[in-house]
PDB file of C-alpha atoms in Angstrom:
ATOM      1  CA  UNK S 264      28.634 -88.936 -17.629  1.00 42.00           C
ATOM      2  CA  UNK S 265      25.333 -88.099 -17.798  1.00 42.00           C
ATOM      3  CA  UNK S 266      23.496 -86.315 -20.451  1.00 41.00           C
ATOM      4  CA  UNK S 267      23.072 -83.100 -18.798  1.00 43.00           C
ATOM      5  CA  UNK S 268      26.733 -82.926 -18.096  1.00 44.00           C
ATOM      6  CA  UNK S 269      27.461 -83.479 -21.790  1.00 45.00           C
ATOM      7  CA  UNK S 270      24.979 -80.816 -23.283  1.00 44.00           C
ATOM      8  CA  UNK S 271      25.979 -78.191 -20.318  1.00 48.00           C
ATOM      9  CA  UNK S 272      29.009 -75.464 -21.500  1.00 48.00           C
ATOM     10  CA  UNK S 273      32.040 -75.681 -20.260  1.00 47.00           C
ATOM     11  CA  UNK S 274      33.346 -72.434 -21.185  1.00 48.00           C
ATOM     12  CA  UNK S 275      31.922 -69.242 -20.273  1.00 49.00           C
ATOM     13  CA  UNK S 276      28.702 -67.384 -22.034  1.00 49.00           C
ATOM     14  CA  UNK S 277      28.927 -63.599 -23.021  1.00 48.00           C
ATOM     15  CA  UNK S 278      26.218 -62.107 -21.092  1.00 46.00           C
ATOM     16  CA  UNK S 279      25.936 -65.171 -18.405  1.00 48.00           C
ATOM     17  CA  UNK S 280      26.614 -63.758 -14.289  1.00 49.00           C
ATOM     18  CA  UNK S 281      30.045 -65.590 -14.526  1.00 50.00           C
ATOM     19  CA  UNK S 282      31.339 -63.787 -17.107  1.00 51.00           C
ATOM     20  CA  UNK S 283      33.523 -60.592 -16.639  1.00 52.00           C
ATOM     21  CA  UNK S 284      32.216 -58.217 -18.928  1.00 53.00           C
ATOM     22  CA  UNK S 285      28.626 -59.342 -18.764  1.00 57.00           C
ATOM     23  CA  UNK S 286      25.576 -57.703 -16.975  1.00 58.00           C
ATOM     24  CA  UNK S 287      26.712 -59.059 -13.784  1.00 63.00           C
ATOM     25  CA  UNK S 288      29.616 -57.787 -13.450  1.00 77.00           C
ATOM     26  CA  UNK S 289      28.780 -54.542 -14.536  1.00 81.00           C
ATOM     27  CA  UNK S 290      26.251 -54.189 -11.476  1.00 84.00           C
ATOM     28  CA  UNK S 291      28.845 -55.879  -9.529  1.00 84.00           C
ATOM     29  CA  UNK S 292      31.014 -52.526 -10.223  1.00 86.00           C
ATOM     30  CA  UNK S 293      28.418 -49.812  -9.741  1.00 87.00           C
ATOM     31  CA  UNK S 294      27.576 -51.553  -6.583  1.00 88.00           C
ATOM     32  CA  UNK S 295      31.299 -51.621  -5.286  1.00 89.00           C
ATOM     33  CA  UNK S 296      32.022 -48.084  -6.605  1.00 89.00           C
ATOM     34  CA  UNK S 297      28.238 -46.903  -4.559  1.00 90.00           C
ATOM     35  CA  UNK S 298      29.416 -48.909  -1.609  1.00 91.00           C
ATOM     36  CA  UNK S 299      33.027 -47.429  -2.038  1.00 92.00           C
ATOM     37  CA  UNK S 300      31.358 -43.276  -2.522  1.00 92.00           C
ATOM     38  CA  UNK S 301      29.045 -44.521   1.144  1.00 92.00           C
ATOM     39  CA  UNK S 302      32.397 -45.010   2.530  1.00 93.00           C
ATOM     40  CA  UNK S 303      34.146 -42.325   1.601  1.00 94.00           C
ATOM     41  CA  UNK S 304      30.980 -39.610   2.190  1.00 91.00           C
ATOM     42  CA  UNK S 305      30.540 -41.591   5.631  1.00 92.00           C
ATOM     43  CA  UNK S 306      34.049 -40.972   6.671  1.00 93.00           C
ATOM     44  CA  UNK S 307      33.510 -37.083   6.000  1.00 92.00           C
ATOM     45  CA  UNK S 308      31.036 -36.592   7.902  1.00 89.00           C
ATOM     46  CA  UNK S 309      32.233 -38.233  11.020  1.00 89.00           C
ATOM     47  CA  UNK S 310      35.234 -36.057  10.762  1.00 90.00           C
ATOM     48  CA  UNK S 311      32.755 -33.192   9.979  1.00 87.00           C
ATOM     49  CA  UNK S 312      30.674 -33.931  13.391  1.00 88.00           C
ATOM     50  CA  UNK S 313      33.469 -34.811  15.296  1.00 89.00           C
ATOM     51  CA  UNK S 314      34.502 -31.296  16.528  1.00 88.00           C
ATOM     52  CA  UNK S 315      30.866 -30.453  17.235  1.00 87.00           C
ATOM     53  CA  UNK S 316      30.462 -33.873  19.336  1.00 89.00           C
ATOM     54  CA  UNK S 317      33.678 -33.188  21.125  1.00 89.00           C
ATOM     55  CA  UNK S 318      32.349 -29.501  21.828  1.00 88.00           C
ATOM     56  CA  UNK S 319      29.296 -31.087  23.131  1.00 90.00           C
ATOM     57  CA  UNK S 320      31.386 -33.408  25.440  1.00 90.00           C
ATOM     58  CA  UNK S 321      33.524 -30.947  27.054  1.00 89.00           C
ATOM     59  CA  UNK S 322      30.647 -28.952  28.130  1.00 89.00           C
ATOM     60  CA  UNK S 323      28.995 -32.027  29.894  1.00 90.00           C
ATOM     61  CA  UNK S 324      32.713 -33.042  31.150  1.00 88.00           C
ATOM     62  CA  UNK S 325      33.978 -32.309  35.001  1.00 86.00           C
ATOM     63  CA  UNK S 326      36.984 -29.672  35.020  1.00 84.00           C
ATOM     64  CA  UNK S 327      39.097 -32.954  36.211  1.00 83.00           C
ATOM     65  CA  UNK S 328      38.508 -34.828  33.354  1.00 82.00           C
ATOM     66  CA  UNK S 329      38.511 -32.006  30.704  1.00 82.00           C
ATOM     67  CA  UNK S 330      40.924 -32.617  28.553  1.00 82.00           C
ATOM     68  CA  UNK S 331      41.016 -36.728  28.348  1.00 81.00           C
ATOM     69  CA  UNK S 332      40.731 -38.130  25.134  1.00 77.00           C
ATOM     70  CA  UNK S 333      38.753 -41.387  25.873  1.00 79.00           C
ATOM     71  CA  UNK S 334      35.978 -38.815  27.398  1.00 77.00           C
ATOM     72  CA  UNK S 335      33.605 -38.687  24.234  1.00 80.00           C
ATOM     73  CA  UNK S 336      30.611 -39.411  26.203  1.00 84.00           C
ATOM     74  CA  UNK S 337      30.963 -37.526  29.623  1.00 84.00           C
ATOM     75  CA  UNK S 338      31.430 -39.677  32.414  1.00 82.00           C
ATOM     76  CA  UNK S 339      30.525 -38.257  35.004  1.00 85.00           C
ATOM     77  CA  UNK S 340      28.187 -36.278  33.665  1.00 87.00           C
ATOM     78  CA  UNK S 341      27.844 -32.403  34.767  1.00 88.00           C
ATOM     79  CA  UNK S 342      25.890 -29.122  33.874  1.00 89.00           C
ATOM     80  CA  UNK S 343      27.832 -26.588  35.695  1.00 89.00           C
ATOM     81  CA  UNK S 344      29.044 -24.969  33.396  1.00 89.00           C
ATOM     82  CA  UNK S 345      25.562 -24.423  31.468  1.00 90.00           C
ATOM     83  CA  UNK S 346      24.756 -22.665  35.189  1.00 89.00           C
ATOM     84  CA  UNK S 347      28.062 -20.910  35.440  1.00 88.00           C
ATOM     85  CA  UNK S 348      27.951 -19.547  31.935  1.00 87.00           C
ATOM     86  CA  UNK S 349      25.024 -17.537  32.879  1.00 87.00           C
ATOM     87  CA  UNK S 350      26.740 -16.145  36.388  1.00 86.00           C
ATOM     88  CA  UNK S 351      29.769 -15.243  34.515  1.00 86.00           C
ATOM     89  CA  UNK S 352      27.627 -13.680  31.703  1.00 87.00           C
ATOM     90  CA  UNK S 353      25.123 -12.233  33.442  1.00 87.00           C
ATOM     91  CA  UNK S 354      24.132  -9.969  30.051  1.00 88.00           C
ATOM     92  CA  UNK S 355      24.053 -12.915  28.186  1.00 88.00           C
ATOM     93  CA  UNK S 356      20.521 -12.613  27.072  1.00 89.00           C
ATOM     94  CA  UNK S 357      21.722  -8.928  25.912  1.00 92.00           C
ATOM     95  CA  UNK S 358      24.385 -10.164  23.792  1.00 93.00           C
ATOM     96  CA  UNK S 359      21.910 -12.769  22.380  1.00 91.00           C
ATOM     97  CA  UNK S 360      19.162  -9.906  21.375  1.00 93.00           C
ATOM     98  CA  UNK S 361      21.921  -7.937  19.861  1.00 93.00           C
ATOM     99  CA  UNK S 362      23.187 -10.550  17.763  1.00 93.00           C
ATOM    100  CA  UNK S 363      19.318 -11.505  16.698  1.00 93.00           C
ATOM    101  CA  UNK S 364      19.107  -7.656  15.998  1.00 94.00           C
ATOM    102  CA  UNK S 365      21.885  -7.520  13.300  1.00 94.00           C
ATOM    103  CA  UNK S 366      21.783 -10.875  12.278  1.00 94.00           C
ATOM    104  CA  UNK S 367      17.471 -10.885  11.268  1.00 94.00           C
ATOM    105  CA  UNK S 368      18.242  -7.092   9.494  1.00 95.00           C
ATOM    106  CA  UNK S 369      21.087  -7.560   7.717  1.00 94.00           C
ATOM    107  CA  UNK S 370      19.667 -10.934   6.237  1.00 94.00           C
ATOM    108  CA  UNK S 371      16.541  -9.530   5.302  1.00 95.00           C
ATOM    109  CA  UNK S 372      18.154  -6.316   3.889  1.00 94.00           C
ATOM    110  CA  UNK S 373      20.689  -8.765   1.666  1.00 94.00           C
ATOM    111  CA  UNK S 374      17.860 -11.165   0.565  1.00 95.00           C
ATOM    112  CA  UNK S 375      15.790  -8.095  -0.768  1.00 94.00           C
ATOM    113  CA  UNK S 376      18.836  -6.098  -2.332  1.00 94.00           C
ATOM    114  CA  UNK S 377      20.289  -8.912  -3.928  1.00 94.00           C
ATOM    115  CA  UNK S 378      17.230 -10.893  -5.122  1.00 94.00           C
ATOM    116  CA  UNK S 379      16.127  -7.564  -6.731  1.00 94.00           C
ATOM    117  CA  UNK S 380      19.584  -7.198  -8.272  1.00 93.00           C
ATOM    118  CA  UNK S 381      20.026 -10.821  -9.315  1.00 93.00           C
ATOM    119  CA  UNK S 382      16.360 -10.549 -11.088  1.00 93.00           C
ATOM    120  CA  UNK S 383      17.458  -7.110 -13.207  1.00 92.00           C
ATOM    121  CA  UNK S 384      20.626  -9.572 -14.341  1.00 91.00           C
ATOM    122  CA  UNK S 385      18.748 -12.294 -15.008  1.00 91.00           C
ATOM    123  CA  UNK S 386      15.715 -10.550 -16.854  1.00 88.00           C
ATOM    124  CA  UNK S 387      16.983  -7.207 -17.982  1.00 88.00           C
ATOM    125  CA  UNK S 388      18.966  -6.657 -21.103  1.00 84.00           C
ATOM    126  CA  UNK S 389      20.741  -3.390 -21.328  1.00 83.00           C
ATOM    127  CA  UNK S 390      24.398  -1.895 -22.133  1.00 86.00           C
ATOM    128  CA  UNK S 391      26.773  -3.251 -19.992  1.00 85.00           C
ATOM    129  CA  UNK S 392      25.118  -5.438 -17.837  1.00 85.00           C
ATOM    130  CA  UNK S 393      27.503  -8.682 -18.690  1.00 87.00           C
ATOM    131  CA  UNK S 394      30.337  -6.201 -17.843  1.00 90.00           C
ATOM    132  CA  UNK S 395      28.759  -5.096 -14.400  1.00 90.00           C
ATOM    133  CA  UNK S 396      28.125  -8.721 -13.779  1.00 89.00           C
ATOM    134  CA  UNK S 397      32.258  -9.548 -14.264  1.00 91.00           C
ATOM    135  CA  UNK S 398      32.578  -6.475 -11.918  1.00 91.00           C
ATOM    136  CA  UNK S 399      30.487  -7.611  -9.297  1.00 89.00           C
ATOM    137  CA  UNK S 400      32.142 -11.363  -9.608  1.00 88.00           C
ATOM    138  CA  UNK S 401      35.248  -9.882  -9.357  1.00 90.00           C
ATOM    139  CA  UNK S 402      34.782  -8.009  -5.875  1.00 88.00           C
ATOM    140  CA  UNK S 403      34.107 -11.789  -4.449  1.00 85.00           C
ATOM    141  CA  UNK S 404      38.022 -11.974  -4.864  1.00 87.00           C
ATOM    142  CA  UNK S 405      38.950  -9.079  -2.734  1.00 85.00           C
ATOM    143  CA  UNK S 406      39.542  -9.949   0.672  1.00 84.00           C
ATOM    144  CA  UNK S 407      37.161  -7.610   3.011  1.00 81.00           C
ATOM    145  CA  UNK S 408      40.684  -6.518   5.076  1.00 82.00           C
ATOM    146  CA  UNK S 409      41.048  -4.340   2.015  1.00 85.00           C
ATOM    147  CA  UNK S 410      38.390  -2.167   2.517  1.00 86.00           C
ATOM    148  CA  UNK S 411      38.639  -2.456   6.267  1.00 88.00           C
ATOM    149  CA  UNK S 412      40.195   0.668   7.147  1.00 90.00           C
ATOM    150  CA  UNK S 413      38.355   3.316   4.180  1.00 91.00           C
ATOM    151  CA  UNK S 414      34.990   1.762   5.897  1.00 91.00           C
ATOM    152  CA  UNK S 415      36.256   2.409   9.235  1.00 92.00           C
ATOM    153  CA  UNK S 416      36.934   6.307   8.478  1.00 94.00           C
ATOM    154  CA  UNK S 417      34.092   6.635   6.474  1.00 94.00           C
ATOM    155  CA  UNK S 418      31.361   5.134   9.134  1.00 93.00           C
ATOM    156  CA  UNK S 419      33.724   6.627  12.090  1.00 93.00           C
ATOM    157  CA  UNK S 420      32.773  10.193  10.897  1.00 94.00           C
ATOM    158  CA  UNK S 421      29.301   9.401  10.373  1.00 93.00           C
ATOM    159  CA  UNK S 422      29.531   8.487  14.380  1.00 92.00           C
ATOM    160  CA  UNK S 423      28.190   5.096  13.856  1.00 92.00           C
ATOM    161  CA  UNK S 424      30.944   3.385  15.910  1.00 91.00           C
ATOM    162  CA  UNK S 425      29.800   1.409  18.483  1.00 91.00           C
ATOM    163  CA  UNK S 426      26.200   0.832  16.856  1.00 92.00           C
ATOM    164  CA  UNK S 427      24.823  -2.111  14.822  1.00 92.00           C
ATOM    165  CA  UNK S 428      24.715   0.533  11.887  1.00 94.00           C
ATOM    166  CA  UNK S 429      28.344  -0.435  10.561  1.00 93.00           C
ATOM    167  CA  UNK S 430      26.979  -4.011   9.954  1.00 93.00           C
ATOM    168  CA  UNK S 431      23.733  -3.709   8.990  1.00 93.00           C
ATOM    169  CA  UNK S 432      23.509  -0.861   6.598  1.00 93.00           C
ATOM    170  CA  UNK S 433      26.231  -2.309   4.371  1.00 91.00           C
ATOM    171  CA  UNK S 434      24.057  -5.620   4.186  1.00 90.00           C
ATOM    172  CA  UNK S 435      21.087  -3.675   2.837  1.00 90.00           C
ATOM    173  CA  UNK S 436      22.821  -2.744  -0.374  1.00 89.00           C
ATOM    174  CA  UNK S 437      23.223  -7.033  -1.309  1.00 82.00           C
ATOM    175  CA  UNK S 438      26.429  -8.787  -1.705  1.00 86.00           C
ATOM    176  CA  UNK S 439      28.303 -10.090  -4.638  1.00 90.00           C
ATOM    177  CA  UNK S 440      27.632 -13.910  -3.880  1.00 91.00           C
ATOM    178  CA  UNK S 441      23.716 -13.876  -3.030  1.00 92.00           C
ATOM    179  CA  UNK S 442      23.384 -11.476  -5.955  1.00 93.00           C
ATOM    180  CA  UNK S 443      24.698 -13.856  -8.277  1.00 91.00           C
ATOM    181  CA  UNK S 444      23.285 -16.979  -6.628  1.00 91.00           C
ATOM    182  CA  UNK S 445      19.770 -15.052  -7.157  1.00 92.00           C
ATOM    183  CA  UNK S 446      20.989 -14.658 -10.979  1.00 91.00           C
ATOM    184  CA  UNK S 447      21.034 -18.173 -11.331  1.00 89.00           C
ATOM    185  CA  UNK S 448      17.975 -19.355  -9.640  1.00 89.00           C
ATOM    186  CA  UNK S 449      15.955 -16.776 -11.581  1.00 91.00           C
ATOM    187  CA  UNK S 450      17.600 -17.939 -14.926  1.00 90.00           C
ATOM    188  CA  UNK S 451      15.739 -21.505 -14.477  1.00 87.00           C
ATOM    189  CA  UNK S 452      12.512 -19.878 -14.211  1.00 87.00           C
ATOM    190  CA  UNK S 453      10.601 -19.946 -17.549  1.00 88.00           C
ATOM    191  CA  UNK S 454       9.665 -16.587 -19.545  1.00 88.00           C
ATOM    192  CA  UNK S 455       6.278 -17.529 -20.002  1.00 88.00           C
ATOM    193  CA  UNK S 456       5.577 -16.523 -16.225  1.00 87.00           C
ATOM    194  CA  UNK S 457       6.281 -12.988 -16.903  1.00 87.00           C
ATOM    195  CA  UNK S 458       4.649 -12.627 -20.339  1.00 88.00           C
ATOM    196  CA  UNK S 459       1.364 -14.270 -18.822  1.00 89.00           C
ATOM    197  CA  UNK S 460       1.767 -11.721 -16.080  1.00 88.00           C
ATOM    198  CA  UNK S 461       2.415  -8.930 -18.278  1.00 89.00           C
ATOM    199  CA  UNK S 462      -0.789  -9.742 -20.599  1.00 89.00           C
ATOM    200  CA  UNK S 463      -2.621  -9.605 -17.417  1.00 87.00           C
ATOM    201  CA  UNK S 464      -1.592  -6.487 -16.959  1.00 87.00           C
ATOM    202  CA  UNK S 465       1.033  -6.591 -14.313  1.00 86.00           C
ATOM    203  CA  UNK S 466       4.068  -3.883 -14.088  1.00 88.00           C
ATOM    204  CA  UNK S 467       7.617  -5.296 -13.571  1.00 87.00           C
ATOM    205  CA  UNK S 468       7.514  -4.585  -9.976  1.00 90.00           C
ATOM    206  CA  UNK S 469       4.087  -6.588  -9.063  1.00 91.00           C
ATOM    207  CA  UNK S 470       5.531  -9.124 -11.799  1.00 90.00           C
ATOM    208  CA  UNK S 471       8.469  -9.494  -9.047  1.00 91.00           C
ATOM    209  CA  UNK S 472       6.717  -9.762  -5.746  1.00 92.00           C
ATOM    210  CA  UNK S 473       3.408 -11.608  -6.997  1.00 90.00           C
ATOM    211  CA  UNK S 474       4.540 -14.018  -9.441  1.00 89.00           C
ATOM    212  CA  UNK S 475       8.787 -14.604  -8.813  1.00 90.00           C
ATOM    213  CA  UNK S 476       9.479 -13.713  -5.554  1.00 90.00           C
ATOM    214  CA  UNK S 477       7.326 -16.581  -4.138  1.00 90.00           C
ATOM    215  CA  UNK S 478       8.266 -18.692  -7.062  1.00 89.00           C
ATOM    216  CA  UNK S 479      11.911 -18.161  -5.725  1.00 89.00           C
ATOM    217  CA  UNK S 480      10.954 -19.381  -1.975  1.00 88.00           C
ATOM    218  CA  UNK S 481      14.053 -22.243  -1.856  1.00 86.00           C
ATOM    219  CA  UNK S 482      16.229 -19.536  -2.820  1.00 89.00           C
ATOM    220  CA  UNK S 483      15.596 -16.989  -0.299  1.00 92.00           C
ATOM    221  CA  UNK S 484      15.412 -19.877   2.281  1.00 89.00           C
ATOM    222  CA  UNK S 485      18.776 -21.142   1.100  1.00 88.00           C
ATOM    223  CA  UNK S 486      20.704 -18.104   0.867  1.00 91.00           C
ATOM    224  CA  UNK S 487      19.034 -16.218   4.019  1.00 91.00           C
ATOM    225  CA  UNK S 488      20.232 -19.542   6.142  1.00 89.00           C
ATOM    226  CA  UNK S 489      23.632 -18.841   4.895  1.00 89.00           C
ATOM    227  CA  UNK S 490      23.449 -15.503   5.349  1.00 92.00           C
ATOM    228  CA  UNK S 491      22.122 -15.575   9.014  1.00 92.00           C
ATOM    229  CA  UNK S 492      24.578 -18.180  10.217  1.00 90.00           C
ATOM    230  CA  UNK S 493      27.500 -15.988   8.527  1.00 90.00           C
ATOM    231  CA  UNK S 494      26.384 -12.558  10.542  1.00 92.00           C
ATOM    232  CA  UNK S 495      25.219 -14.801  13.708  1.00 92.00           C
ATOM    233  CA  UNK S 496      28.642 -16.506  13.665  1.00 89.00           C
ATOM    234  CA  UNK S 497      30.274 -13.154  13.277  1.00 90.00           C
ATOM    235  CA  UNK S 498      33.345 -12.325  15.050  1.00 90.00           C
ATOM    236  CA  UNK S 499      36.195  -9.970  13.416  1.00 89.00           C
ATOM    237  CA  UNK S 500      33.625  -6.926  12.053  1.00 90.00           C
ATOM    238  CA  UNK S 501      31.821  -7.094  15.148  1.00 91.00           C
ATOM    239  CA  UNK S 502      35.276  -6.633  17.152  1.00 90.00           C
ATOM    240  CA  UNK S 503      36.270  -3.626  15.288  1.00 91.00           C
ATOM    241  CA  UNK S 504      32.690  -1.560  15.090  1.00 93.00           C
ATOM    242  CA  UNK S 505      31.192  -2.569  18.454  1.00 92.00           C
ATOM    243  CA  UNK S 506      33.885  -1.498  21.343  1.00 88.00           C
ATOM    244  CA  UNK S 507      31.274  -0.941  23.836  1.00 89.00           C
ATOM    245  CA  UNK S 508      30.547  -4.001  25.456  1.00 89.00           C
ATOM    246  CA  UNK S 509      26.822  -3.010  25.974  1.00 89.00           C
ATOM    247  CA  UNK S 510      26.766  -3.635  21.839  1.00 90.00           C
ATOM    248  CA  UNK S 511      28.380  -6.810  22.167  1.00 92.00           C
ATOM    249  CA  UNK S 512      27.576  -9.767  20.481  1.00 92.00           C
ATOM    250  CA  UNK S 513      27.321 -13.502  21.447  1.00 90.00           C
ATOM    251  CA  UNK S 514      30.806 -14.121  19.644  1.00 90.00           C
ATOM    252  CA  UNK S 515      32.695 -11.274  21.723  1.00 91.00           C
ATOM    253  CA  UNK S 516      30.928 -12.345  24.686  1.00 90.00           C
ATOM    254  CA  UNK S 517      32.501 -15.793  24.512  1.00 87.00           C
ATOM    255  CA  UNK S 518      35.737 -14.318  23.487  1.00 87.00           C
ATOM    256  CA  UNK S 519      35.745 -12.856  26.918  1.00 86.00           C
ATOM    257  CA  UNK S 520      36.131 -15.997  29.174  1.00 83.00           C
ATOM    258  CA  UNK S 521      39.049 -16.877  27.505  1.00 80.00           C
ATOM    259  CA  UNK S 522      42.025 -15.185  29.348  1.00 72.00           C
ATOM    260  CA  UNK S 523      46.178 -14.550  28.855  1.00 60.00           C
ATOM    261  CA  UNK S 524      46.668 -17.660  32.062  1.00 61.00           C
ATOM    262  CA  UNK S 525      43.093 -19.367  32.796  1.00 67.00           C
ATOM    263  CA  UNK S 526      40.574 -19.668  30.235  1.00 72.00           C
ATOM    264  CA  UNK S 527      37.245 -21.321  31.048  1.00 80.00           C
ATOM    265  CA  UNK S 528      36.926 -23.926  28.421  1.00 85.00           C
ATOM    266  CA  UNK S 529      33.687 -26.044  29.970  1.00 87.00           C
ATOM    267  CA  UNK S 530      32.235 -22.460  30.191  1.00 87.00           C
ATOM    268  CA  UNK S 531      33.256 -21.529  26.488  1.00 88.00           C
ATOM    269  CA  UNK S 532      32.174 -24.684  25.285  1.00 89.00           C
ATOM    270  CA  UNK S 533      28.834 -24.519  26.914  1.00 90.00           C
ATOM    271  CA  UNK S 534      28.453 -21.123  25.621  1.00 89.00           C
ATOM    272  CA  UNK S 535      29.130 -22.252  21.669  1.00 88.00           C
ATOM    273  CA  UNK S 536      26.726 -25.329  22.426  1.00 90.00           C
ATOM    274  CA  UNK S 537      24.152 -22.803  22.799  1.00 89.00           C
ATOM    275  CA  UNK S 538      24.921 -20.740  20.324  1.00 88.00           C
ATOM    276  CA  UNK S 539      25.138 -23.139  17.863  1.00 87.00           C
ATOM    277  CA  UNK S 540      21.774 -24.352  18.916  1.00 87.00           C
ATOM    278  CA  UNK S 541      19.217 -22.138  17.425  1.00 84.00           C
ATOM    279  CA  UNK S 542      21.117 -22.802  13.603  1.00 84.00           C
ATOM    280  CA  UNK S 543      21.197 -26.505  13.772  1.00 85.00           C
ATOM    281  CA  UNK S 544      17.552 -26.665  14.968  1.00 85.00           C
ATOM    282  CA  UNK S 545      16.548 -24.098  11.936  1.00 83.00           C
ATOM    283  CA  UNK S 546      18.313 -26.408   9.705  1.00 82.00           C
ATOM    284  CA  UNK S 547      16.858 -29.208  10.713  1.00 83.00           C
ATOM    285  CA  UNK S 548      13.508 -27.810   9.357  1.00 82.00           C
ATOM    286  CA  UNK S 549      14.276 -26.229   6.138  1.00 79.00           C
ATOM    287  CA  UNK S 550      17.054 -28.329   4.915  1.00 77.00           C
ATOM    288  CA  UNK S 551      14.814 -29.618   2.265  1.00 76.00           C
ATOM    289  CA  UNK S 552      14.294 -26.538   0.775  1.00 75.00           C
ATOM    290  CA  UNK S 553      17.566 -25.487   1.391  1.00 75.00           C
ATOM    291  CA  UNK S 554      19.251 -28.037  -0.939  1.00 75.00           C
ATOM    292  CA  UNK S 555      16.703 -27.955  -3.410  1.00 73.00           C
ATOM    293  CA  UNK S 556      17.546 -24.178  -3.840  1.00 71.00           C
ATOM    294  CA  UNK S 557      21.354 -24.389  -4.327  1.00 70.00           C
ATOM    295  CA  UNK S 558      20.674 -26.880  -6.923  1.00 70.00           C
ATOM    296  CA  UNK S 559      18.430 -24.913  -9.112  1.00 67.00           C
ATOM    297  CA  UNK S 560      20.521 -21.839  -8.723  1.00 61.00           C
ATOM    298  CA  UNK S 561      23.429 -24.118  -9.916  1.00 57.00           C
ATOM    299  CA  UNK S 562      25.844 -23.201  -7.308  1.00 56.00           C
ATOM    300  CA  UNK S 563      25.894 -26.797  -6.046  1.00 51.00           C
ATOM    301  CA  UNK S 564      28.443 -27.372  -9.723  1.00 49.00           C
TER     302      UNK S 564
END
């Protein structure tokens, strides 16, 4: 035995890499719980992106091998449909201005309505405003079929029926959700913004568009992406208040080629790849700002 093999320890060291509760293994945890979250978060999305790759496919796919399920990646590969879409649709680029129309309005209209709203609840202090806020949280739990029919009459005999008007004007007055979202954001602003403003000599309303409004910029980005993919993505409102198929929408459009005995699904998907097009590519350049404005409203909790 030599004399390093005497002096070395046998047993185990607190604090040493071998030893269970030690430094070591500690990391050795956090690593296999972050390897273990990668998994799990990696899994979701693949069954997230799934449908929207399988979409994808069947509009590249021939009609013979539509519905296979090894056909992932289109083989052979076809655009057809992308041509036929546009034969059977031949107002398709109607539909899509029709859909811009309502969907760039009504998001503008809700971003300005309920940012202005959100600031008064935020900001303001007067009698009854934590009540209105419970009121206005509370309408996010009643399903819209509820008021389906009293909105119907009402905007029937104002002879809006079959117009954008139904949608749109509604959206102008804010919603319950963005409103509150806008509540929270502006909470995480500091005071000290407005009383530098206000020594300067600024009124509440140029305090709001010159100093918080652009402050606010993630927000509105965040919330006016949801709210344009919601009205772009559209489908049961638009059915009931735009009959007419001149004030159709993408979303009834596409609802069309599907029939009672033959519907047209390399057609139909083609038609949602492009629909789905202009969203994902808008995303794609604001996401940054998009995330970073649900977390500082605090809706991401």
């Amino acid at each position: 035995m030599t004399l390093t093999d005497r002096t070395r320890p046998t047993g185990p060291v607190a604090g040493s890499p071998s030893t269970p509760d030690g430094p070591a293994s500690s990391s050795d945890r956090r690593r296999a719980r972050a390897g273990a979250y990668h998994v799990v978060m990696t899994v979701l999305v693949v069954l997230y992106i799934l449908p929207v790759l399988w979409a994808v496919s069947m509009s590249l796919r021939t009609d013979a091998h539509m519905f296979e399920a090894n056909q992932l990646i289109p083989h052979p590969i076809t655009f057809d449909h992308y041509a036929n879409l546009f034969d059977i649709l031949p107002d398709f680029g109607r539909y899509v201005g029709n859909t811009l129309l309502i969907a760039v309005l009504g998001t503008a209209g809700t971003l300005l309505s309920s940012s202005l709203a959100g600031y008064a609840l935020a900001r303001f202090s007067f009698p009854g405003s934590r009540a209105l806020l419970m009121v206005i949280l509370l309408t996010l739990m009643v399903p819209p079929q509820v008021t389906l029919i009293p909105q119907y009459v009402i905007f029937r005999n104002l002879g809006w029926i079959n117009s954008p008007l139904p949608i749109i004007v509604p959206m102008l007055f804010g919603g319950a959700l963005p409103t509150f979202f806008f509540r929270q954001f502006f909470l995480t602003l500091p005071l000290e913004l407005e009383d530098a403003a206000a020594i300067d000599g600024a009124g509440r309303w140029r305090t709001f568009f010159r100093v918080i409004a652009p402050l606010a910029g993630p927000a509105y980005l965040a919330m006016g992406l949801l709210t344009f993919v919601q009205l772009w993505n559209s489908f049961f409102v638009n059915s009931i208040y735009l009959q007419d198929q001149n004030q159709w929408v993408l979303t009834q459009a596409l609802q069309s080629l599907v029939g009672r005995y033959n519907s047209q699904y390399g057609e139909i998907m083609a038609g949602v790849t492009l629909v789905s097009l202009p969203v994902l590519v808008g995303y794609l350049f604001i996401q940054r700002w998009v995330v970073r404005g649900i977390a500082f409203s605090g809706m991401a909790n």
